[in-house]
Amino acid sequence: MTTKQQNQVEKIHLETTVAVIGGGYTGMAAAKTLAQNGYPVILARQENDGAWHDTSLTGLDGLKTLENQVADNGPIDILSQSTLIEAVGVPGDFTLTFMSEDRRVEKKAGAVVVATDLSSSPLTFIYGLTPCASVVSLSELESLLASETGQKEIGDKKKTIAFLVGFAHEGNPLLMQRVLESVRKIVEMDGCTAYVYVNNLKVAEDGLERLYKQGRDNGAIYFKLQTAPTVIQNNGDLRITFYDPVIRNNIELSPDIVVVEESLVADQQNISLAEILRIDLGPAGFLQKENVHRLPVNTNREGIFVVGGGREIQGLSKSLADVDNMLLQVRQLIGGGEKTVAAKAVVDREKCTICLTCYRCCPHAAIYWDDKAVISPAACQGCGICASECPMDAIQLTDFTDTEMTSRIREAAAAETKAAAPKIIAFCCQNSAFEAGTAAGLFHYDLPAGLQIIKIPCAGKVDINYILNALVEGADGVIVMACHTGNCKSESGNTYAKWRINDAYRKLEQIGIPKNRLEFATLASNMASDFARIVIDMEKRISQK
Amino acid sequence: MIVAERKPFDEIRQLIKGYKRVLTVGCGTCVAVCLAGGEKEVGVLNAELKLSQKTEAEPAGFGEATVQRQCDMEFLDEIQHMVGDYDAILSMACGAGIQFMAERYPDIPVLPAVNTVFIGVNKDVGWYEERCKACGNCALGVTGGICPVTMCAKSLFNGPCGGTNQQSCEINADQPCAWHMIYTRLERQGRLDNILQIFPANDWRNQKPQTLVQPGYEERKASE
Ligand code: SF4
Ligand code: SF4
Ligand code: SF4
Ligand code: SF4
């Protein structure tokens, strides 16, 4: 019943092919960049990929040009009309199954890049309007402005164009940017007029203020209104009215075209991609959760990256920056196809009873199984959640083994302190509370004389056994300190810790030990004074007994 | 798998009262998988027991061990060298394992630390559902893979009772009617005529302690 201590360092081979899912502008740019940097690419496209793209930006390759460049690039294997249906494996060795043109296709890839686009839906109906040649969506106007015939149609006939923005929904800087770009293009055409009816002008983002001024200087007229103006559509005939509180009168205008804002939403596909790839689905259907520890293009799984509109509402320039970031991450992971990795967590195969608990709990999907659980050293982030959950104590973190932790706890509980000072053991996550605690010491905050800090890789590593044994060994108080909700580097380490504390509370109650000897707190690394307050409070509390 | 849950702490505390040295023994199979009695739970229970003994003048001592399966003599033999040092064994295996332990070590009390609850499936970590009552006469081949004994509140073999209520069982609106489920499953598979098959009354006399010898092993048993 001894635990084998393994300090495994392994040389692993990684597949250098990268699979890009999504063939819109961002997906193609990703494929091109990867191919140019020597990574063979699988580009999984769907029929309508690229249907929406941010056409407002100038100075970029057109979609067609990019398409040609991608097609000309040797190492890009294009799977058209393809949907991902299955994904297994670990970083450096994923096996992806697609349905491509009604055939099952299996591909190997070392990394996966999800590059789904945003999709836009017109909000015409919310304004009670019917789409026609003179009532168009923002995307339709952009296509008109991008084509020669469209420009002629608007420019030669010196058209007056009205925009409706921000009355149907909150809006966002990207949408605003697209409106402002279109307005600029229109007022630059000789004799054309632009009216913008807007609720809340969102020009916070870089460059938008300038764009806004540029348009206004060229004659664009902005009406900032609390409520939407009344638009009357009589076949092709349009009349827009609103009440101006300053001149205390209705103002009516008759534009040739009304452009209606649209909403930008996450691709529907993201939901199934998240499930198949076992990555977190964030708010509003984007493939990332808000997490301060997460690098721009990373997901909760190593080797699976998300760029562009797949992760948030963003325009092309930001998406292209994502592509560059992604290349850095791919290089770091795959490099030239070989690397040495040190296992952060290992399974004792004799003890493992293959209950699948670890597989189900690992937030980084780093665990799979043959006849026993196996941890991928390339994927594991060393959070220790699996080790704390394993019912057979079969998983050990190489830097934080149970044996080491147990003796750390014993030493901490036995440490000499001033006669009456209560002994407090604080388990502190190295990503947050441990730093806060260290800083509290350095800045000479008042700390309890009997405080002992035990560093843990993530609150997820706090085994309920550590908590109970700290009390058994003689600690008067135990505190577990984790990152704030939503900020855990391993997404759910703090959640698991919280559940275990609650379980421990139930147990203490049954045993008849005051619950206030145990506490759970969340902290950020810069909260040294809060750290001090929490531990001092506990000292006061348990000294009162 | 057999599913069990930890007994309330107070009950365990009562059970071990008066014993000075207790050996807590886990089982590394079913009860480990359902997170009730594997090596981790042994450690947790012992920590709880030690904490509760802190106020005693003479706190009891606790030892721990976990064997692969308590329902196999060979594995039970593995702790023989320890048993002599204790005056009670607290077993965290299912009822079968506990009894086998008691049989293997008849000279000292073997006490249960878990309640064995059912034969079931693993829905998610820590979440199990009953699926079989070991009735000894499996009907699943006819009932579309849905057990009428377990899933029907009255364990009816031949169709629903009068209480079936728009897909629910009469005991509770959240409890689906087993026979409604069976009907839907059979319909989906084009095997609805199965529903007309009449099961003779189950021989509940079988509900006495049973022995099972797999057919290929009958001679082996006879030769013992
Ligand atoms: S949790 Fe432990 S026993 Fe269960 S599969 Fe993982 S390593 Fe094996
Ligand atoms: S230590 Fe964390 S990341 Fe590594 S396998 Fe365990 S749960 Fe997954
Ligand atoms: S003793 Fe019970 S719990 Fe343990 S393996 Fe046997 S049947 Fe399963
Ligand atoms: S009929 Fe139900 S209770 Fe009987 S053996 Fe089959 S599954 Fe188990």
PDB file of C-alpha atoms in Angstrom, chain B residues 66-215:
ATOM      1  CA  THR B  66      -7.935  -1.255   1.791  1.00  0.00           C
ATOM      2  CA  VAL B  67      -8.191  -4.496  -0.105  1.00  0.00           C
ATOM      3  CA  GLN B  68      -9.073  -5.055  -3.726  1.00  0.00           C
ATOM      4  CA  ARG B  69     -12.379  -6.791  -2.965  1.00  0.00           C
ATOM      5  CA  GLN B  70     -13.807  -7.861   0.356  1.00  0.00           C
ATOM      6  CA  CYS B  71     -15.977 -10.443  -1.379  1.00  0.00           C
ATOM      7  CA  ASP B  72     -12.925 -12.601  -2.153  1.00  0.00           C
ATOM      8  CA  MET B  73     -11.193 -14.657   0.545  1.00  0.00           C
ATOM      9  CA  GLU B  74      -7.795 -14.289  -1.066  1.00  0.00           C
ATOM     10  CA  PHE B  75      -7.906 -10.528  -0.665  1.00  0.00           C
ATOM     11  CA  LEU B  76      -9.227 -10.808   2.875  1.00  0.00           C
ATOM     12  CA  ASP B  77      -6.234 -12.965   3.714  1.00  0.00           C
ATOM     13  CA  GLU B  78      -3.987 -10.003   2.957  1.00  0.00           C
ATOM     14  CA  ILE B  79      -4.884  -8.245   6.199  1.00  0.00           C
ATOM     15  CA  GLN B  80      -4.475 -11.277   8.395  1.00  0.00           C
ATOM     16  CA  HIS B  81      -1.174 -10.034   9.786  1.00  0.00           C
ATOM     17  CA  MET B  82      -2.862  -6.861  11.037  1.00  0.00           C
ATOM     18  CA  VAL B  83      -6.099  -8.196  12.465  1.00  0.00           C
ATOM     19  CA  GLY B  84      -4.516  -9.576  15.651  1.00  0.00           C
ATOM     20  CA  ASP B  85      -3.647  -6.034  16.778  1.00  0.00           C
ATOM     21  CA  TYR B  86      -7.263  -4.875  16.818  1.00  0.00           C
ATOM     22  CA  ASP B  87     -10.364  -5.628  18.769  1.00  0.00           C
ATOM     23  CA  ALA B  88     -12.886  -4.666  16.085  1.00  0.00           C
ATOM     24  CA  ILE B  89     -13.008  -4.282  12.314  1.00  0.00           C
ATOM     25  CA  LEU B  90     -14.988  -1.502  10.711  1.00  0.00           C
ATOM     26  CA  SER B  91     -15.715  -2.612   7.158  1.00  0.00           C
ATOM     27  CA  MET B  92     -16.567  -0.133   4.430  1.00  0.00           C
ATOM     28  CA  ALA B  93     -17.523  -2.794   1.865  1.00  0.00           C
ATOM     29  CA  CYS B  94     -21.062  -3.671   0.809  1.00  0.00           C
ATOM     30  CA  GLY B  95     -23.103  -5.999   2.969  1.00  0.00           C
ATOM     31  CA  ALA B  96     -21.712  -9.008   1.163  1.00  0.00           C
ATOM     32  CA  GLY B  97     -18.138  -7.950   1.740  1.00  0.00           C
ATOM     33  CA  ILE B  98     -18.799  -7.175   5.392  1.00  0.00           C
ATOM     34  CA  GLN B  99     -20.275 -10.615   5.946  1.00  0.00           C
ATOM     35  CA  PHE B 100     -17.418 -12.310   4.174  1.00  0.00           C
ATOM     36  CA  MET B 101     -15.017 -10.380   6.336  1.00  0.00           C
ATOM     37  CA  ALA B 102     -16.944 -11.469   9.431  1.00  0.00           C
ATOM     38  CA  GLU B 103     -16.771 -15.021   8.196  1.00  0.00           C
ATOM     39  CA  ARG B 104     -13.041 -14.809   7.551  1.00  0.00           C
ATOM     40  CA  TYR B 105     -12.294 -13.299  10.954  1.00  0.00           C
ATOM     41  CA  PRO B 106     -14.993 -14.854  13.172  1.00  0.00           C
ATOM     42  CA  ASP B 107     -13.203 -14.111  16.418  1.00  0.00           C
ATOM     43  CA  ILE B 108     -13.610 -10.361  16.417  1.00  0.00           C
ATOM     44  CA  PRO B 109     -16.627  -8.166  15.736  1.00  0.00           C
ATOM     45  CA  VAL B 110     -16.891  -6.890  12.160  1.00  0.00           C
ATOM     46  CA  LEU B 111     -19.014  -3.743  12.012  1.00  0.00           C
ATOM     47  CA  PRO B 112     -20.555  -1.990   9.021  1.00  0.00           C
ATOM     48  CA  ALA B 113     -19.542   1.583   8.205  1.00  0.00           C
ATOM     49  CA  VAL B 114     -21.729   1.873   5.119  1.00  0.00           C
ATOM     50  CA  ASN B 115     -25.306   1.099   4.155  1.00  0.00           C
ATOM     51  CA  THR B 116     -25.575  -0.978   1.007  1.00  0.00           C
ATOM     52  CA  VAL B 117     -28.299   0.608  -1.034  1.00  0.00           C
ATOM     53  CA  PHE B 118     -28.737  -0.918  -4.472  1.00  0.00           C
ATOM     54  CA  ILE B 119     -27.358  -2.237  -7.745  1.00  0.00           C
ATOM     55  CA  GLY B 120     -27.094   0.734  -9.987  1.00  0.00           C
ATOM     56  CA  VAL B 121     -25.392   2.874 -12.557  1.00  0.00           C
ATOM     57  CA  ASN B 122     -23.065   5.847 -12.420  1.00  0.00           C
ATOM     58  CA  LYS B 123     -24.806   8.951 -13.775  1.00  0.00           C
ATOM     59  CA  ASP B 124     -22.026  11.352 -12.836  1.00  0.00           C
ATOM     60  CA  VAL B 125     -19.409  11.707 -10.107  1.00  0.00           C
ATOM     61  CA  GLY B 126     -21.238  10.899  -6.874  1.00  0.00           C
ATOM     62  CA  TRP B 127     -24.615  10.340  -8.538  1.00  0.00           C
ATOM     63  CA  TYR B 128     -26.052   6.849  -8.895  1.00  0.00           C
ATOM     64  CA  GLU B 129     -29.351   5.378  -9.879  1.00  0.00           C
ATOM     65  CA  GLU B 130     -30.823   2.020  -9.108  1.00  0.00           C
ATOM     66  CA  ARG B 131     -31.421  -0.279 -12.061  1.00  0.00           C
ATOM     67  CA  CYS B 132     -31.733  -3.869 -10.822  1.00  0.00           C
ATOM     68  CA  LYS B 133     -33.156  -5.643  -7.794  1.00  0.00           C
ATOM     69  CA  ALA B 134     -31.506  -8.967  -8.525  1.00  0.00           C
ATOM     70  CA  CYS B 135     -34.875 -10.681  -8.814  1.00  0.00           C
ATOM     71  CA  GLY B 136     -33.220 -13.759 -10.233  1.00  0.00           C
ATOM     72  CA  ASN B 137     -35.374 -13.998 -13.341  1.00  0.00           C
ATOM     73  CA  CYS B 138     -34.383 -11.230 -15.696  1.00  0.00           C
ATOM     74  CA  ALA B 139     -37.163  -9.884 -17.890  1.00  0.00           C
ATOM     75  CA  LEU B 140     -35.157  -7.291 -19.807  1.00  0.00           C
ATOM     76  CA  GLY B 141     -35.171  -9.254 -23.075  1.00  0.00           C
ATOM     77  CA  VAL B 142     -38.919  -8.843 -23.320  1.00  0.00           C
ATOM     78  CA  THR B 143     -39.310  -5.434 -21.700  1.00  0.00           C
ATOM     79  CA  GLY B 144     -37.129  -3.460 -24.052  1.00  0.00           C
ATOM     80  CA  GLY B 145     -34.199  -3.259 -21.651  1.00  0.00           C
ATOM     81  CA  ILE B 146     -36.187  -1.534 -18.897  1.00  0.00           C
ATOM     82  CA  CYS B 147     -36.591  -3.392 -15.610  1.00  0.00           C
ATOM     83  CA  PRO B 148     -40.207  -3.666 -14.434  1.00  0.00           C
ATOM     84  CA  VAL B 149     -39.129  -4.899 -11.019  1.00  0.00           C
ATOM     85  CA  THR B 150     -36.938  -1.885 -10.246  1.00  0.00           C
ATOM     86  CA  MET B 151     -38.599   0.866 -12.203  1.00  0.00           C
ATOM     87  CA  CYS B 152     -42.219   0.003 -11.395  1.00  0.00           C
ATOM     88  CA  ALA B 153     -43.195   0.922  -7.833  1.00  0.00           C
ATOM     89  CA  LYS B 154     -45.200  -2.301  -7.564  1.00  0.00           C
ATOM     90  CA  SER B 155     -42.733  -4.438  -9.497  1.00  0.00           C
ATOM     91  CA  LEU B 156     -45.474  -5.462 -11.899  1.00  0.00           C
ATOM     92  CA  PHE B 157     -44.460  -7.882 -14.620  1.00  0.00           C
ATOM     93  CA  ASN B 158     -47.520  -7.617 -16.836  1.00  0.00           C
ATOM     94  CA  GLY B 159     -48.311  -4.059 -17.766  1.00  0.00           C
ATOM     95  CA  PRO B 160     -49.194  -0.971 -15.750  1.00  0.00           C
ATOM     96  CA  CYS B 161     -51.622  -0.751 -12.874  1.00  0.00           C
ATOM     97  CA  GLY B 162     -54.645   1.552 -12.969  1.00  0.00           C
ATOM     98  CA  GLY B 163     -52.621   4.350 -11.451  1.00  0.00           C
ATOM     99  CA  THR B 164     -50.557   5.047 -14.566  1.00  0.00           C
ATOM    100  CA  ASN B 165     -51.037   8.722 -15.226  1.00  0.00           C
ATOM    101  CA  GLN B 166     -49.924  10.357 -18.468  1.00  0.00           C
ATOM    102  CA  GLN B 167     -46.439   8.883 -18.417  1.00  0.00           C
ATOM    103  CA  SER B 168     -46.075   9.221 -14.631  1.00  0.00           C
ATOM    104  CA  CYS B 169     -46.413   6.696 -11.865  1.00  0.00           C
ATOM    105  CA  GLU B 170     -49.222   7.277  -9.399  1.00  0.00           C
ATOM    106  CA  ILE B 171     -46.835   7.494  -6.461  1.00  0.00           C
ATOM    107  CA  ASN B 172     -45.306  10.707  -7.729  1.00  0.00           C
ATOM    108  CA  ALA B 173     -45.612  12.879 -10.820  1.00  0.00           C
ATOM    109  CA  ASP B 174     -41.806  12.979 -11.171  1.00  0.00           C
ATOM    110  CA  GLN B 175     -41.569   9.208 -11.207  1.00  0.00           C
ATOM    111  CA  PRO B 176     -42.040   7.919 -14.755  1.00  0.00           C
ATOM    112  CA  CYS B 177     -44.341   4.942 -15.185  1.00  0.00           C
ATOM    113  CA  ALA B 178     -42.095   1.990 -15.961  1.00  0.00           C
ATOM    114  CA  TRP B 179     -44.650   0.412 -18.234  1.00  0.00           C
ATOM    115  CA  HIS B 180     -45.094   3.601 -20.186  1.00  0.00           C
ATOM    116  CA  MET B 181     -41.336   3.644 -20.740  1.00  0.00           C
ATOM    117  CA  ILE B 182     -41.369  -0.019 -21.721  1.00  0.00           C
ATOM    118  CA  TYR B 183     -44.183   0.604 -24.198  1.00  0.00           C
ATOM    119  CA  THR B 184     -42.365   3.551 -25.807  1.00  0.00           C
ATOM    120  CA  ARG B 185     -39.074   1.679 -26.076  1.00  0.00           C
ATOM    121  CA  LEU B 186     -40.716  -1.401 -27.608  1.00  0.00           C
ATOM    122  CA  GLU B 187     -42.675   0.768 -30.021  1.00  0.00           C
ATOM    123  CA  ARG B 188     -39.492   2.521 -31.081  1.00  0.00           C
ATOM    124  CA  GLN B 189     -37.895  -0.833 -31.818  1.00  0.00           C
ATOM    125  CA  GLY B 190     -40.920  -2.254 -33.591  1.00  0.00           C
ATOM    126  CA  ARG B 191     -41.348  -4.934 -30.937  1.00  0.00           C
ATOM    127  CA  LEU B 192     -44.681  -3.871 -29.480  1.00  0.00           C
ATOM    128  CA  ASP B 193     -46.106  -7.378 -29.691  1.00  0.00           C
ATOM    129  CA  ASN B 194     -43.772  -8.233 -26.789  1.00  0.00           C
ATOM    130  CA  ILE B 195     -46.159  -6.363 -24.569  1.00  0.00           C
ATOM    131  CA  LEU B 196     -48.747  -9.099 -24.944  1.00  0.00           C
ATOM    132  CA  GLN B 197     -46.439 -11.723 -23.538  1.00  0.00           C
ATOM    133  CA  ILE B 198     -47.628 -12.842 -20.109  1.00  0.00           C
ATOM    134  CA  PHE B 199     -45.091 -13.477 -17.407  1.00  0.00           C
ATOM    135  CA  PRO B 200     -46.032 -16.205 -14.944  1.00  0.00           C
ATOM    136  CA  ALA B 201     -45.896 -15.111 -11.327  1.00  0.00           C
ATOM    137  CA  ASN B 202     -42.296 -14.619 -10.296  1.00  0.00           C
ATOM    138  CA  ASP B 203     -41.027 -17.194  -7.881  1.00  0.00           C
ATOM    139  CA  TRP B 204     -40.340 -14.807  -5.035  1.00  0.00           C
ATOM    140  CA  ARG B 205     -39.419 -17.834  -2.966  1.00  0.00           C
ATOM    141  CA  ASN B 206     -36.115 -17.257  -4.684  1.00  0.00           C
ATOM    142  CA  GLN B 207     -35.731 -14.265  -2.394  1.00  0.00           C
ATOM    143  CA  LYS B 208     -33.795 -16.286   0.115  1.00  0.00           C
ATOM    144  CA  PRO B 209     -30.008 -16.309   0.340  1.00  0.00           C
ATOM    145  CA  GLN B 210     -28.838 -17.663  -2.963  1.00  0.00           C
ATOM    146  CA  THR B 211     -25.778 -19.361  -4.256  1.00  0.00           C
ATOM    147  CA  LEU B 212     -24.775 -19.080  -7.854  1.00  0.00           C
ATOM    148  CA  VAL B 213     -22.332 -21.375  -9.554  1.00  0.00           C
ATOM    149  CA  GLN B 214     -21.533 -20.369 -13.121  1.00  0.00           C
ATOM    150  CA  PRO B 215     -22.300 -23.435 -15.314  1.00  0.00           C
TER     151      PRO B 215
END
